[in-house]
Every structure is written in structure tokens, then in C-alpha cells.
């Protein structure tokens, strides 16, 4: 039997990301922390800096993403801390959260809430 772990509640809304210049999200599950800083974006995509701290560490700058409805697709997440995982990313505009839905190696959802931007993600 496979169990799912989630830090996310309901996810709704497909509006654009907020237009603020300091736009960051962060979430933790067990001992892994994921942080994202949105550098620039339009209604259809943009670029982000990402960082993972914990057993699965990584960092990438200027990763390009596409947006379609609430779905965000990171074009090249190599080195971002998500290597080896199957996942999808969703922006929940009604909750102003980014949710990473991991499929493998373990089925779990990690909600990234709006956070103060870390200088290391600049």
C-alpha cells in the first residue's frame, strides 16, 4: 500500500503570479527545505532561482519556466535539487502558494508559502 504525504491543502485558482519585485516561496517537509525566487514573469512563463537544503541539496539560477493555467513547467531544473525526481509544479493563486507534487521517489506534496526573499537566492 502506498501512502501520500502532503503539506498542501486545497489548491485553487489559475491567476497570474503577483507582480511584486520581491516574490519568494519556501516550504519544508521533514528535513528538506525548498526555496524559490521568481526573478521575472509574464502570463506564460518566466525565470526563477531555486535552492534545496537538506539531504537532497542543489541550487540553480535563472531556470526558465512555462505557465499554463495553474501548471508551472520548469524547462531545465538540472542541479536545482530535484534531480532524479518525477514531479509537477502548480501555482495556487487563491492561496498564493506554489505546490510541488512529487511522484517519485515518493508520492508527496510540498506547499511553498510566500516568504521573505533570502539574499542567497538573489
mmCIF file of N, CA and C in Angstrom:
data_model
loop_
_atom_site.group_PDB
_atom_site.id
_atom_site.type_symbol
_atom_site.label_atom_id
_atom_site.label_comp_id
_atom_site.label_asym_id
_atom_site.label_seq_id
_atom_site.Cartn_x
_atom_site.Cartn_y
_atom_site.Cartn_z
ATOM 1 N N UNK A 1 0.843 -1.168 0.000
ATOM 2 C CA UNK A 1 0.000 0.000 0.000
ATOM 3 C C UNK A 1 0.895 1.240 0.000
ATOM 4 N N UNK A 2 0.542 2.207 -0.863
ATOM 5 C CA UNK A 2 1.334 3.424 -0.955
ATOM 6 C C UNK A 2 0.589 4.566 -0.272
ATOM 7 N N UNK A 3 1.291 5.294 0.569
ATOM 8 C CA UNK A 3 0.696 6.419 1.276
ATOM 9 C C UNK A 3 1.246 7.710 0.706
ATOM 10 N N UNK A 4 0.422 8.733 0.693
ATOM 11 C CA UNK A 4 0.857 10.047 0.236
ATOM 12 C C UNK A 4 1.066 10.942 1.444
ATOM 13 N N UNK A 5 2.084 11.771 1.373
ATOM 14 C CA UNK A 5 2.372 12.743 2.420
ATOM 15 C C UNK A 5 2.158 14.120 1.815
ATOM 16 N N UNK A 6 1.547 15.025 2.565
ATOM 17 C CA UNK A 6 1.271 16.339 2.000
ATOM 18 C C UNK A 6 1.359 17.427 3.058
ATOM 19 N N UNK A 7 1.952 18.552 2.671
ATOM 20 C CA UNK A 7 1.890 19.758 3.490
ATOM 21 C C UNK A 7 0.926 20.749 2.850
ATOM 22 N N UNK A 8 0.304 20.351 1.740
ATOM 23 C CA UNK A 8 -0.571 21.244 0.981
ATOM 24 C C UNK A 8 -2.029 20.979 1.315
ATOM 25 N N UNK A 9 -2.807 22.033 1.344
ATOM 26 C CA UNK A 9 -4.247 21.906 1.474
ATOM 27 C C UNK A 9 -4.852 21.950 0.083
ATOM 28 N N UNK A 10 -6.060 22.449 -0.012
ATOM 29 C CA UNK A 10 -6.708 22.589 -1.309
ATOM 30 C C UNK A 10 -5.946 23.599 -2.162
ATOM 31 N N UNK A 11 -5.891 23.342 -3.450
ATOM 32 C CA UNK A 11 -5.208 24.243 -4.378
ATOM 33 C C UNK A 11 -6.217 24.698 -5.414
ATOM 34 N N UNK A 12 -6.408 26.010 -5.514
ATOM 35 C CA UNK A 12 -7.364 26.524 -6.489
ATOM 36 C C UNK A 12 -6.877 27.850 -7.058
ATOM 37 N N UNK A 13 -7.435 28.193 -8.198
ATOM 38 C CA UNK A 13 -7.098 29.444 -8.869
ATOM 39 C C UNK A 13 -6.033 29.250 -9.931
ATOM 40 N N UNK A 14 -6.178 29.987 -11.028
ATOM 41 C CA UNK A 14 -5.219 29.903 -12.132
ATOM 42 C C UNK A 14 -4.779 31.293 -12.574
ATOM 43 N N UNK A 15 -4.850 32.261 -11.661
ATOM 44 C CA UNK A 15 -4.431 33.625 -11.988
ATOM 45 C C UNK A 15 -2.917 33.696 -12.111
ATOM 46 N N UNK A 16 -2.441 34.821 -12.626
ATOM 47 C CA UNK A 16 -1.002 35.031 -12.773
ATOM 48 C C UNK A 16 -0.333 35.198 -11.418
ATOM 49 N N UNK A 17 0.970 34.986 -11.399
ATOM 50 C CA UNK A 17 1.760 35.258 -10.196
ATOM 51 C C UNK A 17 1.662 36.740 -9.857
ATOM 52 N N UNK A 18 1.780 37.107 -8.582
ATOM 53 C CA UNK A 18 1.750 38.520 -8.202
ATOM 54 C C UNK A 18 2.868 39.299 -8.900
ATOM 55 N N UNK A 19 2.650 40.588 -9.090
ATOM 56 C CA UNK A 19 3.603 41.411 -9.848
ATOM 57 C C UNK A 19 4.683 42.049 -8.981
ATOM 58 N N UNK A 20 4.788 41.650 -7.737
ATOM 59 C CA UNK A 20 5.782 42.247 -6.840
ATOM 60 C C UNK A 20 7.202 41.880 -7.256
ATOM 61 N N UNK A 21 8.147 42.792 -6.992
ATOM 62 C CA UNK A 21 9.540 42.536 -7.380
ATOM 63 C C UNK A 21 10.227 41.559 -6.430
ATOM 64 N N UNK A 22 9.826 41.491 -5.183
ATOM 65 C CA UNK A 22 10.379 40.548 -4.200
ATOM 66 C C UNK A 22 9.382 39.410 -4.032
ATOM 67 N N UNK A 23 9.464 38.406 -4.891
ATOM 68 C CA UNK A 23 8.488 37.324 -4.895
ATOM 69 C C UNK A 23 9.199 36.001 -4.621
ATOM 70 N N UNK A 24 9.045 35.491 -3.387
ATOM 71 C CA UNK A 24 9.726 34.262 -2.974
ATOM 72 C C UNK A 24 8.755 33.334 -2.259
ATOM 73 N N UNK A 25 9.035 32.026 -2.384
ATOM 74 C CA UNK A 25 8.230 30.992 -1.749
ATOM 75 C C UNK A 25 9.164 29.983 -1.106
ATOM 76 N N UNK A 26 8.730 29.427 0.045
ATOM 77 C CA UNK A 26 9.564 28.460 0.748
ATOM 78 C C UNK A 26 8.678 27.454 1.473
ATOM 79 N N UNK A 27 9.134 26.200 1.499
ATOM 80 C CA UNK A 27 8.399 25.163 2.205
ATOM 81 C C UNK A 27 9.335 24.083 2.701
ATOM 82 N N UNK A 28 8.913 23.397 3.760
ATOM 83 C CA UNK A 28 9.726 22.350 4.371
ATOM 84 C C UNK A 28 8.878 21.104 4.566
ATOM 85 N N UNK A 29 9.480 19.971 4.274
ATOM 86 C CA UNK A 29 8.869 18.689 4.576
ATOM 87 C C UNK A 29 9.944 17.838 5.216
ATOM 88 N N UNK A 30 9.695 17.428 6.457
ATOM 89 C CA UNK A 30 10.673 16.690 7.254
ATOM 90 C C UNK A 30 11.951 17.512 7.363
ATOM 91 N N UNK A 31 13.036 17.107 6.728
ATOM 92 C CA UNK A 31 14.307 17.833 6.876
ATOM 93 C C UNK A 31 14.745 18.505 5.578
ATOM 94 N N UNK A 32 13.864 18.568 4.588
ATOM 95 C CA UNK A 32 14.193 19.173 3.293
ATOM 96 C C UNK A 32 13.464 20.506 3.158
ATOM 97 N N UNK A 33 14.199 21.558 2.796
ATOM 98 C CA UNK A 33 13.605 22.876 2.581
ATOM 99 C C UNK A 33 13.821 23.292 1.133
ATOM 100 N N UNK A 34 12.733 23.666 0.466
ATOM 101 C CA UNK A 34 12.793 24.162 -0.906
ATOM 102 C C UNK A 34 12.488 25.649 -0.902
ATOM 103 N N UNK A 35 13.292 26.423 -1.626
ATOM 104 C CA UNK A 35 13.094 27.868 -1.735
ATOM 105 C C UNK A 35 13.106 28.258 -3.205
ATOM 106 N N UNK A 36 12.222 29.189 -3.569
ATOM 107 C CA UNK A 36 12.121 29.670 -4.946
ATOM 108 C C UNK A 36 12.022 31.183 -4.932
ATOM 109 N N UNK A 37 12.783 31.832 -5.795
ATOM 110 C CA UNK A 37 12.666 33.272 -6.003
ATOM 111 C C UNK A 37 12.302 33.493 -7.462
ATOM 112 N N UNK A 38 11.174 34.148 -7.698
ATOM 113 C CA UNK A 38 10.737 34.465 -9.054
ATOM 114 C C UNK A 38 11.467 35.732 -9.479
ATOM 115 N N UNK A 39 12.292 35.614 -10.507
ATOM 116 C CA UNK A 39 13.086 36.755 -10.969
ATOM 117 C C UNK A 39 12.281 37.662 -11.883
ATOM 118 N N UNK A 40 11.574 37.057 -12.814
ATOM 119 C CA UNK A 40 10.689 37.813 -13.705
ATOM 120 C C UNK A 40 9.652 36.846 -14.247
ATOM 121 N N UNK A 41 8.490 37.383 -14.632
ATOM 122 C CA UNK A 41 7.454 36.508 -15.171
ATOM 123 C C UNK A 41 6.441 37.286 -15.980
ATOM 124 N N UNK A 42 5.778 36.563 -16.864
ATOM 125 C CA UNK A 42 4.650 37.065 -17.636
ATOM 126 C C UNK A 42 3.502 36.086 -17.400
ATOM 127 N N UNK A 43 2.428 36.248 -18.150
ATOM 128 C CA UNK A 43 1.290 35.334 -18.016
ATOM 129 C C UNK A 43 1.628 33.923 -18.490
ATOM 130 N N UNK A 44 2.690 33.780 -19.302
ATOM 131 C CA UNK A 44 3.002 32.469 -19.881
ATOM 132 C C UNK A 44 4.311 31.856 -19.398
ATOM 133 N N UNK A 45 5.058 32.544 -18.529
ATOM 134 C CA UNK A 45 6.301 31.961 -18.032
ATOM 135 C C UNK A 45 7.228 32.982 -17.423
ATOM 136 N N UNK A 46 8.470 32.559 -17.168
ATOM 137 C CA UNK A 46 9.446 33.456 -16.568
ATOM 138 C C UNK A 46 10.696 32.705 -16.161
ATOM 139 N N UNK A 47 11.438 33.279 -15.197
ATOM 140 C CA UNK A 47 12.654 32.644 -14.686
ATOM 141 C C UNK A 47 12.657 32.681 -13.162
ATOM 142 N N UNK A 48 13.297 31.658 -12.578
ATOM 143 C CA UNK A 48 13.381 31.541 -11.127
ATOM 144 C C UNK A 48 14.780 31.105 -10.713
ATOM 145 N N UNK A 49 15.128 31.432 -9.474
ATOM 146 C CA UNK A 49 16.275 30.834 -8.794
ATOM 147 C C UNK A 49 15.695 29.857 -7.789
ATOM 148 N N UNK A 50 16.294 28.679 -7.684
ATOM 149 C CA UNK A 50 15.786 27.651 -6.777
ATOM 150 C C UNK A 50 16.909 27.100 -5.926
ATOM 151 N N UNK A 51 16.544 26.682 -4.707
ATOM 152 C CA UNK A 51 17.531 26.125 -3.790
ATOM 153 C C UNK A 51 16.867 25.047 -2.937
ATOM 154 N N UNK A 52 17.565 23.931 -2.769
ATOM 155 C CA UNK A 52 17.117 22.850 -1.891
ATOM 156 C C UNK A 52 18.178 22.645 -0.825
ATOM 157 N N UNK A 53 17.744 22.598 0.443
ATOM 158 C CA UNK A 53 18.662 22.391 1.560
ATOM 159 C C UNK A 53 18.170 21.187 2.347
ATOM 160 N N UNK A 54 19.058 20.265 2.606
ATOM 161 C CA UNK A 54 18.720 19.037 3.313
ATOM 162 C C UNK A 54 19.491 17.891 2.697
ATOM 163 N N UNK A 55 18.979 16.677 2.833
ATOM 164 C CA UNK A 55 19.681 15.527 2.267
ATOM 165 C C UNK A 55 19.854 15.620 0.749
ATOM 166 N N UNK A 56 18.903 16.232 0.061
ATOM 167 C CA UNK A 56 18.943 16.390 -1.398
ATOM 168 C C UNK A 56 19.198 17.861 -1.696
ATOM 169 N N UNK A 57 20.474 18.264 -1.726
ATOM 170 C CA UNK A 57 20.819 19.672 -1.895
ATOM 171 C C UNK A 57 21.006 20.028 -3.359
ATOM 172 N N UNK A 58 20.779 21.294 -3.658
ATOM 173 C CA UNK A 58 21.005 21.790 -5.004
ATOM 174 C C UNK A 58 20.651 23.254 -5.092
ATOM 175 N N UNK A 59 21.128 23.890 -6.133
ATOM 176 C CA UNK A 59 20.829 25.303 -6.357
ATOM 177 C C UNK A 59 20.986 25.593 -7.838
ATOM 178 N N UNK A 60 20.065 26.364 -8.383
ATOM 179 C CA UNK A 60 20.197 26.791 -9.772
ATOM 180 C C UNK A 60 19.695 28.220 -9.894
ATOM 181 N N UNK A 61 20.263 28.924 -10.828
ATOM 182 C CA UNK A 61 19.896 30.322 -11.049
ATOM 183 C C UNK A 61 19.441 30.487 -12.487
ATOM 184 N N UNK A 62 18.365 31.234 -12.652
ATOM 185 C CA UNK A 62 17.859 31.531 -13.986
ATOM 186 C C UNK A 62 17.158 30.382 -14.676
ATOM 187 N N UNK A 63 16.553 29.464 -13.911
ATOM 188 C CA UNK A 63 15.800 28.360 -14.521
ATOM 189 C C UNK A 63 14.538 28.921 -15.180
ATOM 190 N N UNK A 64 14.314 28.551 -16.422
ATOM 191 C CA UNK A 64 13.167 29.043 -17.190
ATOM 192 C C UNK A 64 11.954 28.160 -16.904
ATOM 193 N N UNK A 65 10.784 28.800 -16.732
ATOM 194 C CA UNK A 65 9.555 28.028 -16.557
ATOM 195 C C UNK A 65 8.478 28.537 -17.502
ATOM 196 N N UNK A 66 7.571 27.637 -17.858
ATOM 197 C CA UNK A 66 6.391 27.985 -18.650
ATOM 198 C C UNK A 66 5.179 27.854 -17.741
ATOM 199 N N UNK A 67 4.160 28.695 -17.982
ATOM 200 C CA UNK A 67 2.935 28.650 -17.180
ATOM 201 C C UNK A 67 1.748 28.444 -18.103
ATOM 202 N N UNK A 68 0.923 27.464 -17.762
ATOM 203 C CA UNK A 68 -0.310 27.210 -18.488
ATOM 204 C C UNK A 68 -1.390 26.930 -17.451
ATOM 205 N N UNK A 69 -2.319 27.865 -17.286
ATOM 206 C CA UNK A 69 -3.305 27.743 -16.218
ATOM 207 C C UNK A 69 -2.584 27.824 -14.891
ATOM 208 N N UNK A 70 -2.764 26.816 -14.036
ATOM 209 C CA UNK A 70 -2.060 26.813 -12.750
ATOM 210 C C UNK A 70 -0.770 25.995 -12.803
ATOM 211 N N UNK A 71 -0.532 25.296 -13.922
ATOM 212 C CA UNK A 71 0.644 24.430 -14.042
ATOM 213 C C UNK A 71 1.894 25.223 -14.419
ATOM 214 N N UNK A 72 2.974 24.980 -13.691
ATOM 215 C CA UNK A 72 4.278 25.566 -13.997
ATOM 216 C C UNK A 72 5.198 24.426 -14.426
ATOM 217 N N UNK A 73 5.880 24.603 -15.546
ATOM 218 C CA UNK A 73 6.800 23.584 -16.043
ATOM 219 C C UNK A 73 8.191 24.181 -16.100
ATOM 220 N N UNK A 74 9.098 23.644 -15.297
ATOM 221 C CA UNK A 74 10.477 24.130 -15.275
ATOM 222 C C UNK A 74 11.215 23.460 -16.423
ATOM 223 N N UNK A 75 11.771 24.287 -17.324
ATOM 224 C CA UNK A 75 12.394 23.768 -18.541
ATOM 225 C C UNK A 75 13.652 22.960 -18.257
ATOM 226 N N UNK A 76 14.524 23.450 -17.392
ATOM 227 C CA UNK A 76 15.770 22.743 -17.089
ATOM 228 C C UNK A 76 16.078 22.922 -15.611
ATOM 229 N N UNK A 77 15.703 21.932 -14.817
ATOM 230 C CA UNK A 77 15.893 22.009 -13.367
ATOM 231 C C UNK A 77 17.145 21.264 -12.923
ATOM 232 N N UNK A 78 18.065 21.002 -13.847
ATOM 233 C CA UNK A 78 19.298 20.291 -13.511
ATOM 234 C C UNK A 78 20.063 21.057 -12.437
ATOM 235 N N UNK A 79 20.398 20.371 -11.363
ATOM 236 C CA UNK A 79 21.153 20.979 -10.279
ATOM 237 C C UNK A 79 20.319 21.732 -9.266
ATOM 238 N N UNK A 80 19.006 21.824 -9.492
ATOM 239 C CA UNK A 80 18.140 22.598 -8.596
ATOM 240 C C UNK A 80 17.767 21.856 -7.317
ATOM 241 N N UNK A 81 18.163 20.592 -7.203
ATOM 242 C CA UNK A 81 17.797 19.804 -6.032
ATOM 243 C C UNK A 81 16.642 18.871 -6.297
ATOM 244 N N UNK A 82 16.157 18.850 -7.543
ATOM 245 C CA UNK A 82 15.045 17.980 -7.908
ATOM 246 C C UNK A 82 15.502 16.839 -8.812
ATOM 247 N N UNK A 83 16.805 16.708 -9.007
ATOM 248 C CA UNK A 83 17.348 15.671 -9.886
ATOM 249 C C UNK A 83 16.899 14.287 -9.430
ATOM 250 N N UNK A 84 16.496 13.452 -10.373
ATOM 251 C CA UNK A 84 16.092 12.088 -10.065
ATOM 252 C C UNK A 84 14.657 11.950 -9.601
ATOM 253 N N UNK A 85 13.930 13.047 -9.507
ATOM 254 C CA UNK A 85 12.537 13.000 -9.049
ATOM 255 C C UNK A 85 11.596 13.279 -10.218
ATOM 256 N N UNK A 86 10.466 12.594 -10.231
ATOM 257 C CA UNK A 86 9.376 12.939 -11.140
ATOM 258 C C UNK A 86 8.434 13.824 -10.342
ATOM 259 N N UNK A 87 8.083 14.975 -10.894
ATOM 260 C CA UNK A 87 7.275 15.931 -10.147
ATOM 261 C C UNK A 87 6.529 16.846 -11.104
ATOM 262 N N UNK A 88 5.541 17.530 -10.568
ATOM 263 C CA UNK A 88 4.874 18.615 -11.279
ATOM 264 C C UNK A 88 4.763 19.778 -10.301
ATOM 265 N N UNK A 89 4.600 20.978 -10.849
ATOM 266 C CA UNK A 89 4.537 22.180 -10.019
ATOM 267 C C UNK A 89 3.267 22.937 -10.377
ATOM 268 N N UNK A 90 2.606 23.456 -9.361
ATOM 269 C CA UNK A 90 1.349 24.163 -9.549
ATOM 270 C C UNK A 90 1.384 25.461 -8.752
ATOM 271 N N UNK A 91 0.901 26.574 -9.366
ATOM 272 C CA UNK A 91 0.735 27.819 -8.622
ATOM 273 C C UNK A 91 -0.735 27.939 -8.251
ATOM 274 N N UNK A 92 -1.017 27.986 -6.961
ATOM 275 C CA UNK A 92 -2.380 28.082 -6.435
ATOM 276 C C UNK A 92 -2.640 29.552 -6.106
ATOM 277 N N UNK A 93 -3.221 30.279 -7.054
ATOM 278 C CA UNK A 93 -3.346 31.729 -6.883
ATOM 279 C C UNK A 93 -4.295 32.106 -5.747
ATOM 280 N N UNK A 94 -5.336 31.317 -5.498
ATOM 281 C CA UNK A 94 -6.259 31.645 -4.404
ATOM 282 C C UNK A 94 -5.579 31.545 -3.043
ATOM 283 N N UNK A 95 -4.587 30.665 -2.914
ATOM 284 C CA UNK A 95 -3.848 30.503 -1.661
ATOM 285 C C UNK A 95 -2.491 31.209 -1.709
ATOM 286 N N UNK A 96 -2.092 31.724 -2.864
ATOM 287 C CA UNK A 96 -0.765 32.305 -3.097
ATOM 288 C C UNK A 96 0.320 31.347 -2.609
ATOM 289 N N UNK A 97 0.275 30.119 -3.137
ATOM 290 C CA UNK A 97 1.234 29.063 -2.801
ATOM 291 C C UNK A 97 1.736 28.406 -4.083
ATOM 292 N N UNK A 98 2.954 27.922 -4.015
ATOM 293 C CA UNK A 98 3.480 27.042 -5.053
ATOM 294 C C UNK A 98 3.507 25.645 -4.441
ATOM 295 N N UNK A 99 2.931 24.673 -5.137
ATOM 296 C CA UNK A 99 2.904 23.304 -4.627
ATOM 297 C C UNK A 99 3.696 22.413 -5.578
ATOM 298 N N UNK A 100 4.669 21.705 -5.013
ATOM 299 C CA UNK A 100 5.448 20.729 -5.772
ATOM 300 C C UNK A 100 4.859 19.359 -5.470
ATOM 301 N N UNK A 101 4.342 18.707 -6.519
ATOM 302 C CA UNK A 101 3.751 17.373 -6.395
ATOM 303 C C UNK A 101 4.808 16.356 -6.827
ATOM 304 N N UNK A 102 5.434 15.688 -5.868
ATOM 305 C CA UNK A 102 6.419 14.655 -6.186
ATOM 306 C C UNK A 102 5.691 13.346 -6.461
ATOM 307 N N UNK A 103 6.103 12.666 -7.524
ATOM 308 C CA UNK A 103 5.523 11.380 -7.895
ATOM 309 C C UNK A 103 6.491 10.263 -7.515
ATOM 310 N N UNK A 104 7.761 10.435 -7.856
ATOM 311 C CA UNK A 104 8.816 9.509 -7.432
ATOM 312 C C UNK A 104 9.991 10.338 -6.945
ATOM 313 N N UNK A 105 10.774 9.926 -6.025
ATOM 314 C CA UNK A 105 10.839 8.574 -5.480
ATOM 315 C C UNK A 105 9.763 8.293 -4.435
ATOM 316 N N UNK A 106 9.010 9.299 -4.011
ATOM 317 C CA UNK A 106 7.968 9.118 -3.003
ATOM 318 C C UNK A 106 6.816 10.043 -3.359
ATOM 319 N N UNK A 107 5.594 9.571 -3.215
ATOM 320 C CA UNK A 107 4.433 10.400 -3.532
ATOM 321 C C UNK A 107 4.175 11.358 -2.372
ATOM 322 N N UNK A 108 4.415 12.642 -2.638
ATOM 323 C CA UNK A 108 4.150 13.656 -1.621
ATOM 324 C C UNK A 108 4.004 15.020 -2.265
ATOM 325 N N UNK A 109 3.326 15.902 -1.562
ATOM 326 C CA UNK A 109 3.131 17.283 -1.997
ATOM 327 C C UNK A 109 3.797 18.200 -0.989
ATOM 328 N N UNK A 110 4.524 19.183 -1.492
ATOM 329 C CA UNK A 110 5.168 20.159 -0.620
ATOM 330 C C UNK A 110 4.641 21.539 -0.991
ATOM 331 N N UNK A 111 3.996 22.204 -0.032
ATOM 332 C CA UNK A 111 3.476 23.550 -0.245
ATOM 333 C C UNK A 111 4.557 24.564 0.089
ATOM 334 N N UNK A 112 4.811 25.469 -0.845
ATOM 335 C CA UNK A 112 5.755 26.558 -0.616
ATOM 336 C C UNK A 112 4.938 27.826 -0.408
ATOM 337 N N UNK A 113 5.015 28.381 0.796
ATOM 338 C CA UNK A 113 4.284 29.598 1.134
ATOM 339 C C UNK A 113 5.128 30.819 0.805
ATOM 340 N N UNK A 114 4.454 31.959 0.673
ATOM 341 C CA UNK A 114 5.163 33.213 0.437
ATOM 342 C C UNK A 114 6.120 33.434 1.587
ATOM 343 N N UNK A 115 7.347 33.837 1.279
ATOM 344 C CA UNK A 115 8.382 34.004 2.298
ATOM 345 C C UNK A 115 9.236 35.218 1.976
ATOM 346 N N UNK A 116 9.981 35.654 2.976
ATOM 347 C CA UNK A 116 10.954 36.720 2.777
ATOM 348 C C UNK A 116 12.048 36.177 1.858
ATOM 349 N N UNK A 117 12.477 36.976 0.904
ATOM 350 C CA UNK A 117 13.499 36.535 -0.046
ATOM 351 C C UNK A 117 14.866 36.474 0.626
ATOM 352 N N UNK A 118 15.507 35.305 0.523
ATOM 353 C CA UNK A 118 16.854 35.133 1.056
ATOM 354 C C UNK A 118 17.854 35.798 0.115
ATOM 355 N N UNK A 119 18.889 36.400 0.680
ATOM 356 C CA UNK A 119 19.903 37.032 -0.162
ATOM 357 C C UNK A 119 20.633 36.003 -1.015
ATOM 358 N N UNK A 120 20.709 34.754 -0.563
ATOM 359 C CA UNK A 120 21.398 33.722 -1.344
ATOM 360 C C UNK A 120 20.641 33.360 -2.618
ATOM 361 N N UNK A 121 19.369 33.748 -2.717
ATOM 362 C CA UNK A 121 18.581 33.468 -3.915
ATOM 363 C C UNK A 121 18.550 34.637 -4.886
ATOM 364 N N UNK A 122 19.275 35.705 -4.581
ATOM 365 C CA UNK A 122 19.241 36.899 -5.438
ATOM 366 C C UNK A 122 19.879 36.629 -6.776
#
